PDB file of C-alpha atoms in Angstrom:
ATOM      1  CA  MET A 779       0.000   0.000   0.000  1.00 72.00           C
ATOM      2  CA  THR A 780       1.183   3.519  -0.815  1.00 83.00           C
ATOM      3  CA  ARG A 781       2.385   5.473   2.229  1.00 91.00           C
ATOM      4  CA  LEU A 782       1.420   9.043   3.147  1.00 95.00           C
ATOM      5  CA  GLY A 783       4.938  10.417   2.642  1.00 94.00           C
ATOM      6  CA  GLN A 784       5.209   8.607  -0.689  1.00 92.00           C
ATOM      7  CA  LEU A 785       1.913  10.103  -1.884  1.00 94.00           C
ATOM      8  CA  TYR A 786       3.001  13.590  -0.824  1.00 96.00           C
ATOM      9  CA  ARG A 787       6.316  13.249  -2.688  1.00 95.00           C
ATOM     10  CA  VAL A 788       4.511  12.158  -5.846  1.00 93.00           C
ATOM     11  CA  LYS A 789       2.250  15.176  -5.659  1.00 95.00           C
ATOM     12  CA  TYR A 790       4.923  17.780  -4.922  1.00 95.00           C
ATOM     13  CA  LEU A 791       7.160  16.449  -7.690  1.00 95.00           C
ATOM     14  CA  GLN A 792       4.218  16.841 -10.049  1.00 94.00           C
ATOM     15  CA  LYS A 793       3.494  20.314  -8.683  1.00 94.00           C
ATOM     16  CA  TYR A 794       7.075  21.471  -9.228  1.00 93.00           C
ATOM     17  CA  GLY A 795       7.457  19.822 -12.642  1.00 94.00           C
ATOM     18  CA  LYS A 796       9.964  17.108 -11.665  1.00 95.00           C
ATOM     19  CA  THR A 797       8.173  14.035 -13.070  1.00 93.00           C
ATOM     20  CA  TYR A 798      10.502  13.509 -16.009  1.00 93.00           C
ATOM     21  CA  GLY A 799       9.936  10.788 -18.560  1.00 88.00           C
ATOM     22  CA  GLY A 800      12.378   9.201 -20.977  1.00 88.00           C
ATOM     23  CA  GLU A 801      13.262   6.002 -22.730  1.00 92.00           C
ATOM     24  CA  LYS A 802      14.324   4.350 -19.451  1.00 96.00           C
ATOM     25  CA  VAL A 803      13.357   5.553 -15.960  1.00 97.00           C
ATOM     26  CA  ILE A 804      14.161   3.876 -12.645  1.00 97.00           C
ATOM     27  CA  GLU A 805      13.208   4.522  -9.028  1.00 96.00           C
ATOM     28  CA  ILE A 806      15.480   3.206  -6.297  1.00 96.00           C
ATOM     29  CA  GLY A 807      13.547   2.279  -3.163  1.00 94.00           C
ATOM     30  CA  CYS A 808      10.310   2.203  -5.159  1.00 92.00           C
ATOM     31  CA  HIS A 809       8.144   0.376  -2.566  1.00 88.00           C
ATOM     32  CA  ASP A 810       4.947  -0.304  -4.546  1.00 87.00           C
ATOM     33  CA  GLY A 811       5.805   1.692  -7.687  1.00 87.00           C
ATOM     34  CA  ARG A 812       3.289   4.487  -7.012  1.00 87.00           C
ATOM     35  CA  MET A 813       5.696   7.171  -8.204  1.00 89.00           C
ATOM     36  CA  LEU A 814       6.564   5.320 -11.406  1.00 91.00           C
ATOM     37  CA  SER A 815       2.888   4.952 -12.291  1.00 89.00           C
ATOM     38  CA  GLU A 816       2.835   8.727 -12.870  1.00 88.00           C
ATOM     39  CA  ILE A 817       5.806   8.689 -15.269  1.00 91.00           C
ATOM     40  CA  ASN A 818       5.585   8.458 -19.052  1.00 90.00           C
ATOM     41  CA  ALA A 819       8.512   6.287 -20.140  1.00 93.00           C
ATOM     42  CA  GLY A 820       9.353   3.503 -22.541  1.00 92.00           C
ATOM     43  CA  LEU A 821      10.659   1.366 -19.680  1.00 94.00           C
ATOM     44  CA  ARG A 822       9.826   1.935 -16.021  1.00 95.00           C
ATOM     45  CA  VAL A 823      11.906   0.006 -13.502  1.00 95.00           C
ATOM     46  CA  GLY A 824      11.396  -0.103  -9.748  1.00 94.00           C
ATOM     47  CA  LEU A 825      14.226  -1.399  -7.568  1.00 95.00           C
ATOM     48  CA  ASP A 826      13.728  -2.257  -3.914  1.00 94.00           C
ATOM     49  CA  ILE A 827      14.932  -4.774  -1.349  1.00 92.00           C
ATOM     50  CA  GLU A 828      11.294  -5.819  -0.930  1.00 89.00           C
ATOM     51  CA  PRO A 829       9.295  -4.471  -3.908  1.00 86.00           C
ATOM     52  CA  ARG A 830       5.503  -4.618  -3.754  1.00 83.00           C
ATOM     53  CA  LYS A 831       3.719  -4.596  -7.070  1.00 73.00           C
ATOM     54  CA  SER A 832       0.611  -2.427  -7.256  1.00 69.00           C
ATOM     55  CA  ALA A 833       0.988  -0.641 -10.602  1.00 69.00           C
ATOM     56  CA  GLN A 834       0.917  -2.224 -14.042  1.00 75.00           C
ATOM     57  CA  ASP A 835       3.645  -2.073 -16.704  1.00 85.00           C
ATOM     58  CA  ILE A 836       6.438  -1.561 -14.160  1.00 91.00           C
ATOM     59  CA  ALA A 837       9.396  -3.942 -14.096  1.00 91.00           C
ATOM     60  CA  LEU A 838      10.333  -4.684 -10.496  1.00 91.00           C
ATOM     61  CA  VAL A 839      13.859  -5.668  -9.482  1.00 91.00           C
ATOM     62  CA  LYS A 840      14.618  -7.104  -6.059  1.00 92.00           C
ATOM     63  CA  ALA A 841      18.100  -5.810  -5.296  1.00 92.00           C
ATOM     64  CA  ASP A 842      20.279  -3.621  -3.093  1.00 90.00           C
ATOM     65  CA  GLY A 843      20.774  -0.066  -4.347  1.00 93.00           C
ATOM     66  CA  PHE A 844      24.473  -0.259  -3.537  1.00 93.00           C
ATOM     67  CA  PHE A 845      25.078  -3.059  -6.045  1.00 91.00           C
ATOM     68  CA  THR A 846      22.473  -2.808  -8.788  1.00 92.00           C
ATOM     69  CA  PRO A 847      22.539  -5.501 -11.509  1.00 92.00           C
ATOM     70  CA  LEU A 848      22.419  -2.766 -14.133  1.00 94.00           C
ATOM     71  CA  ARG A 849      24.767  -1.612 -16.872  1.00 94.00           C
ATOM     72  CA  ASP A 850      26.776   1.603 -16.826  1.00 96.00           C
ATOM     73  CA  ARG A 851      25.015   4.648 -18.300  1.00 96.00           C
ATOM     74  CA  SER A 852      21.739   2.789 -18.867  1.00 96.00           C
ATOM     75  CA  PHE A 853      19.007   5.137 -17.517  1.00 97.00           C
ATOM     76  CA  ASP A 854      17.736   8.540 -18.610  1.00 97.00           C
ATOM     77  CA  VAL A 855      16.158   9.444 -15.266  1.00 97.00           C
ATOM     78  CA  ILE A 856      16.773   8.082 -11.770  1.00 97.00           C
ATOM     79  CA  TYR A 857      14.540   8.813  -8.781  1.00 97.00           C
ATOM     80  CA  LEU A 858      16.039   8.439  -5.306  1.00 97.00           C
ATOM     81  CA  LEU A 859      13.276   9.688  -3.029  1.00 97.00           C
ATOM     82  CA  ASP A 860      13.831   9.886   0.735  1.00 96.00           C
ATOM     83  CA  VAL A 861      16.344   7.040   0.676  1.00 96.00           C
ATOM     84  CA  VAL A 862      19.816   8.489   1.339  1.00 97.00           C
ATOM     85  CA  GLU A 863      19.029   9.432   4.942  1.00 97.00           C
ATOM     86  CA  HIS A 864      18.357   5.752   5.706  1.00 95.00           C
ATOM     87  CA  VAL A 865      21.687   4.287   4.554  1.00 95.00           C
ATOM     88  CA  LYS A 866      25.064   4.251   6.275  1.00 94.00           C
ATOM     89  CA  ASP A 867      27.186   4.815   3.155  1.00 96.00           C
ATOM     90  CA  ASP A 868      25.215   7.521   1.368  1.00 96.00           C
ATOM     91  CA  GLN A 869      28.212   8.449  -0.798  1.00 95.00           C
ATOM     92  CA  LYS A 870      28.449   4.910  -2.160  1.00 96.00           C
ATOM     93  CA  LEU A 871      24.734   4.851  -2.964  1.00 97.00           C
ATOM     94  CA  VAL A 872      24.854   8.122  -4.890  1.00 96.00           C
ATOM     95  CA  SER A 873      27.994   6.978  -6.732  1.00 95.00           C
ATOM     96  CA  GLU A 874      26.113   3.883  -7.890  1.00 96.00           C
ATOM     97  CA  MET A 875      23.311   6.093  -9.184  1.00 96.00           C
ATOM     98  CA  LEU A 876      25.773   8.176 -11.167  1.00 95.00           C
ATOM     99  CA  ARG A 877      27.275   4.996 -12.615  1.00 96.00           C
ATOM    100  CA  ILE A 878      23.985   3.867 -14.163  1.00 97.00           C
ATOM    101  CA  LEU A 879      22.883   7.371 -15.227  1.00 97.00           C
ATOM    102  CA  LYS A 880      23.342   8.259 -18.897  1.00 96.00           C
ATOM    103  CA  PRO A 881      25.310  11.362 -19.899  1.00 95.00           C
ATOM    104  CA  GLY A 882      22.760  14.158 -20.048  1.00 95.00           C
ATOM    105  CA  GLY A 883      20.422  12.186 -17.775  1.00 96.00           C
ATOM    106  CA  LYS A 884      18.781  13.411 -14.584  1.00 97.00           C
ATOM    107  CA  LEU A 885      18.967  12.277 -10.969  1.00 97.00           C
ATOM    108  CA  ILE A 886      16.077  13.484  -8.809  1.00 97.00           C
ATOM    109  CA  LEU A 887      16.815  13.099  -5.102  1.00 98.00           C
ATOM    110  CA  THR A 888      14.728  14.113  -2.105  1.00 97.00           C
ATOM    111  CA  THR A 889      15.511  14.009   1.614  1.00 97.00           C
ATOM    112  CA  PRO A 890      14.433  15.836   4.772  1.00 97.00           C
ATOM    113  CA  HIS A 891      16.259  19.031   5.647  1.00 97.00           C
ATOM    114  CA  ILE A 892      18.489  18.669   8.692  1.00 97.00           C
ATOM    115  CA  ASN A 893      16.386  21.409  10.329  1.00 96.00           C
ATOM    116  CA  ILE A 894      13.030  19.798   9.593  1.00 96.00           C
ATOM    117  CA  ARG A 895      10.345  20.726  12.121  1.00 95.00           C
ATOM    118  CA  LEU A 896       6.972  19.045  12.452  1.00 95.00           C
ATOM    119  CA  PHE A 897       3.992  20.172  14.508  1.00 93.00           C
ATOM    120  CA  PRO A 898       4.066  20.164  17.452  1.00 93.00           C
ATOM    121  CA  PRO A 899       7.858  20.696  17.349  1.00 93.00           C
ATOM    122  CA  PHE A 900       8.644  18.529  20.374  1.00 93.00           C
ATOM    123  CA  LEU A 901       7.408  15.471  18.432  1.00 91.00           C
ATOM    124  CA  THR A 902       9.864  15.999  15.561  1.00 94.00           C
ATOM    125  CA  SER A 903      12.510  13.648  16.956  1.00 94.00           C
ATOM    126  CA  TRP A 904       9.970  10.928  17.755  1.00 94.00           C
ATOM    127  CA  ILE A 905       8.348  11.127  14.308  1.00 93.00           C
ATOM    128  CA  SER A 906      11.766  11.114  12.625  1.00 93.00           C
ATOM    129  CA  ILE A 907      12.596   7.860  14.396  1.00 93.00           C
ATOM    130  CA  ARG A 908       9.222   6.451  13.345  1.00 91.00           C
ATOM    131  CA  TRP A 909      10.193   7.346   9.769  1.00 93.00           C
ATOM    132  CA  GLY A 910      13.340   5.244  10.234  1.00 92.00           C
ATOM    133  CA  HIS A 911      15.745   8.194  10.417  1.00 94.00           C
ATOM    134  CA  VAL A 912      18.057   6.655  12.982  1.00 91.00           C
ATOM    135  CA  LEU A 913      21.327   7.329  11.139  1.00 94.00           C
ATOM    136  CA  ARG A 914      20.534  10.945  10.320  1.00 94.00           C
ATOM    137  CA  ARG A 915      17.454  13.155  10.421  1.00 93.00           C
ATOM    138  CA  GLY A 916      18.328  14.862   7.155  1.00 96.00           C
ATOM    139  CA  TYR A 917      20.896  17.008   5.350  1.00 97.00           C
ATOM    140  CA  SER A 918      21.993  20.580   4.958  1.00 97.00           C
ATOM    141  CA  VAL A 919      22.345  21.944   1.434  1.00 97.00           C
ATOM    142  CA  GLU A 920      26.130  21.742   1.748  1.00 96.00           C
ATOM    143  CA  GLN A 921      26.087  18.129   2.964  1.00 96.00           C
ATOM    144  CA  LEU A 922      23.819  17.063   0.139  1.00 96.00           C
ATOM    145  CA  ARG A 923      25.874  18.842  -2.492  1.00 95.00           C
ATOM    146  CA  SER A 924      29.027  17.103  -1.255  1.00 94.00           C
ATOM    147  CA  LEU A 925      27.531  13.705  -2.202  1.00 93.00           C
ATOM    148  CA  VAL A 926      27.290  14.382  -5.927  1.00 91.00           C
ATOM    149  CA  ASN A 927      29.734  14.752  -8.801  1.00 76.00           C
ATOM    150  CA  GLN A 928      30.988  18.323  -8.765  1.00 76.00           C
ATOM    151  CA  GLU A 929      31.274  18.298 -12.550  1.00 76.00           C
ATOM    152  CA  SER A 930      27.535  17.767 -12.921  1.00 84.00           C
ATOM    153  CA  LYS A 931      24.941  20.522 -13.032  1.00 94.00           C
ATOM    154  CA  VAL A 932      23.221  20.499  -9.645  1.00 96.00           C
ATOM    155  CA  GLU A 933      20.230  22.474  -8.383  1.00 96.00           C
ATOM    156  CA  ILE A 934      19.018  22.113  -4.784  1.00 97.00           C
ATOM    157  CA  CYS A 935      15.749  23.599  -3.528  1.00 96.00           C
ATOM    158  CA  GLU A 936      14.765  23.939   0.124  1.00 97.00           C
ATOM    159  CA  LEU A 937      11.046  23.165   0.148  1.00 96.00           C
ATOM    160  CA  GLN A 938       9.198  24.518   3.154  1.00 96.00           C
ATOM    161  CA  ALA A 939       6.253  22.046   2.998  1.00 97.00           C
ATOM    162  CA  SER A 940       4.620  24.247   5.624  1.00 96.00           C
ATOM    163  CA  TRP A 941       1.090  22.868   5.629  1.00 97.00           C
ATOM    164  CA  TYR A 942       2.181  19.245   5.309  1.00 98.00           C
ATOM    165  CA  ARG A 943       4.440  19.628   8.350  1.00 97.00           C
ATOM    166  CA  LYS A 944       1.819  21.481  10.395  1.00 96.00           C
ATOM    167  CA  LEU A 945      -0.946  18.999   9.649  1.00 97.00           C
ATOM    168  CA  TYR A 946       1.131  15.823   9.482  1.00 97.00           C
ATOM    169  CA  LEU A 947      -0.499  14.021  12.422  1.00 96.00           C
ATOM    170  CA  LEU A 948      -4.003  14.850  11.202  1.00 97.00           C
ATOM    171  CA  LEU A 949      -3.079  13.798   7.666  1.00 97.00           C
ATOM    172  CA  LYS A 950      -1.712  10.515   9.013  1.00 96.00           C
ATOM    173  CA  ILE A 951      -5.011   9.750  10.735  1.00 97.00           C
ATOM    174  CA  LEU A 952      -7.050  10.786   7.695  1.00 97.00           C
ATOM    175  CA  PHE A 953      -4.851   8.699   5.403  1.00 97.00           C
ATOM    176  CA  PHE A 954      -5.584   5.622   7.509  1.00 95.00           C
ATOM    177  CA  ILE A 955      -9.321   6.301   7.098  1.00 96.00           C
ATOM    178  CA  SER A 956      -9.392   7.433   3.459  1.00 97.00           C
ATOM    179  CA  PRO A 957      -6.261   7.622   1.246  1.00 94.00           C
ATOM    180  CA  LYS A 958      -8.355   9.043  -1.597  1.00 95.00           C
ATOM    181  CA  LEU A 959      -9.673  11.940   0.472  1.00 97.00           C
ATOM    182  CA  THR A 960      -6.176  12.559   1.838  1.00 97.00           C
ATOM    183  CA  GLY A 961      -4.866  12.812  -1.713  1.00 96.00           C
ATOM    184  CA  LYS A 962      -7.431  15.491  -2.531  1.00 97.00           C
ATOM    185  CA  LEU A 963      -6.523  17.407   0.614  1.00 97.00           C
ATOM    186  CA  LEU A 964      -2.812  17.215  -0.279  1.00 97.00           C
ATOM    187  CA  ASP A 965      -3.611  18.785  -3.653  1.00 97.00           C
ATOM    188  CA  ILE A 966      -5.237  21.725  -1.852  1.00 97.00           C
ATOM    189  CA  LEU A 967      -2.362  22.074   0.622  1.00 97.00           C
ATOM    190  CA  LEU A 968       0.208  22.053  -2.186  1.00 97.00           C
ATOM    191  CA  THR A 969      -1.661  24.870  -3.924  1.00 96.00           C
ATOM    192  CA  TYR A 970      -1.138  27.011  -0.816  1.00 96.00           C
ATOM    193  CA  GLU A 971       2.427  25.771  -0.238  1.00 96.00           C
ATOM    194  CA  SER A 972       3.447  26.650  -3.806  1.00 94.00           C
ATOM    195  CA  LYS A 973       2.680  30.315  -3.131  1.00 94.00           C
ATOM    196  CA  ASP A 974       5.558  30.424  -0.626  1.00 94.00           C
ATOM    197  CA  PRO A 975       7.490  27.202  -1.317  1.00 96.00           C
ATOM    198  CA  TYR A 976      10.967  27.805   0.041  1.00 95.00           C
ATOM    199  CA  GLY A 977      12.297  27.420   3.572  1.00 94.00           C
ATOM    200  CA  SER A 978      14.712  25.347   5.635  1.00 92.00           C
ATOM    201  CA  ASN A 979      12.295  23.464   7.905  1.00 95.00           C
ATOM    202  CA  GLY A 980      10.993  20.972   5.361  1.00 96.00           C
ATOM    203  CA  PHE A 981      12.634  18.948   2.609  1.00 97.00           C
ATOM    204  CA  LEU A 982      15.445  19.191   0.096  1.00 98.00           C
ATOM    205  CA  LEU A 983      14.935  18.517  -3.612  1.00 97.00           C
ATOM    206  CA  LEU A 984      18.077  17.919  -5.670  1.00 97.00           C
ATOM    207  CA  GLU A 985      18.095  17.786  -9.462  1.00 97.00           C
ATOM    208  CA  LEU A 986      21.358  16.682 -11.054  1.00 97.00           C
ATOM    209  CA  THR A 987      22.014  16.725 -14.795  1.00 96.00           C
ATOM    210  CA  LYS A 988      25.004  14.577 -15.662  1.00 93.00           C
TER     211      LYS A 988
END
């Protein structure tokens, strides 16, 4: 089943025009392939340690992102969404992504900001642990930039995600009751968030062009 955070990422990537298609597109840590179902591509590949198929026409690969069974320079677009904060050797993971990315291809990476704050603020640490952020809560812009090839074109946005962070606990409860209604509410929240999108208490969105 699609998770709340996964649904929100899908929607904000759509809102900010980051759902790139291509001949070959892959998502690392794809879970159930919900993100890939929104992408127009000749070949859509989802890689996960425990992939769960829910979308059609998506090739699922059960593998570790550190050692993908994929050829060099084989994908036009790679999505690495809220994954790097979970792994011990984040540099190695990103290096593997750059290995399989074609010249001129794009890597889209998201992760929480190191200063992320949820509402109420005193629950931020507890929720971060519930999200599985035991190695690190998130990254600064400088830390994230240090992971990627300096010769590549890199753009990093600090997304404030103000309403999502303020209403997270309520959204979590609503999502348990009705994912469809939650999705509609997220669309409304993103309309308001896009009017003042930038700030350092939410998430980081990195776009790399090789």
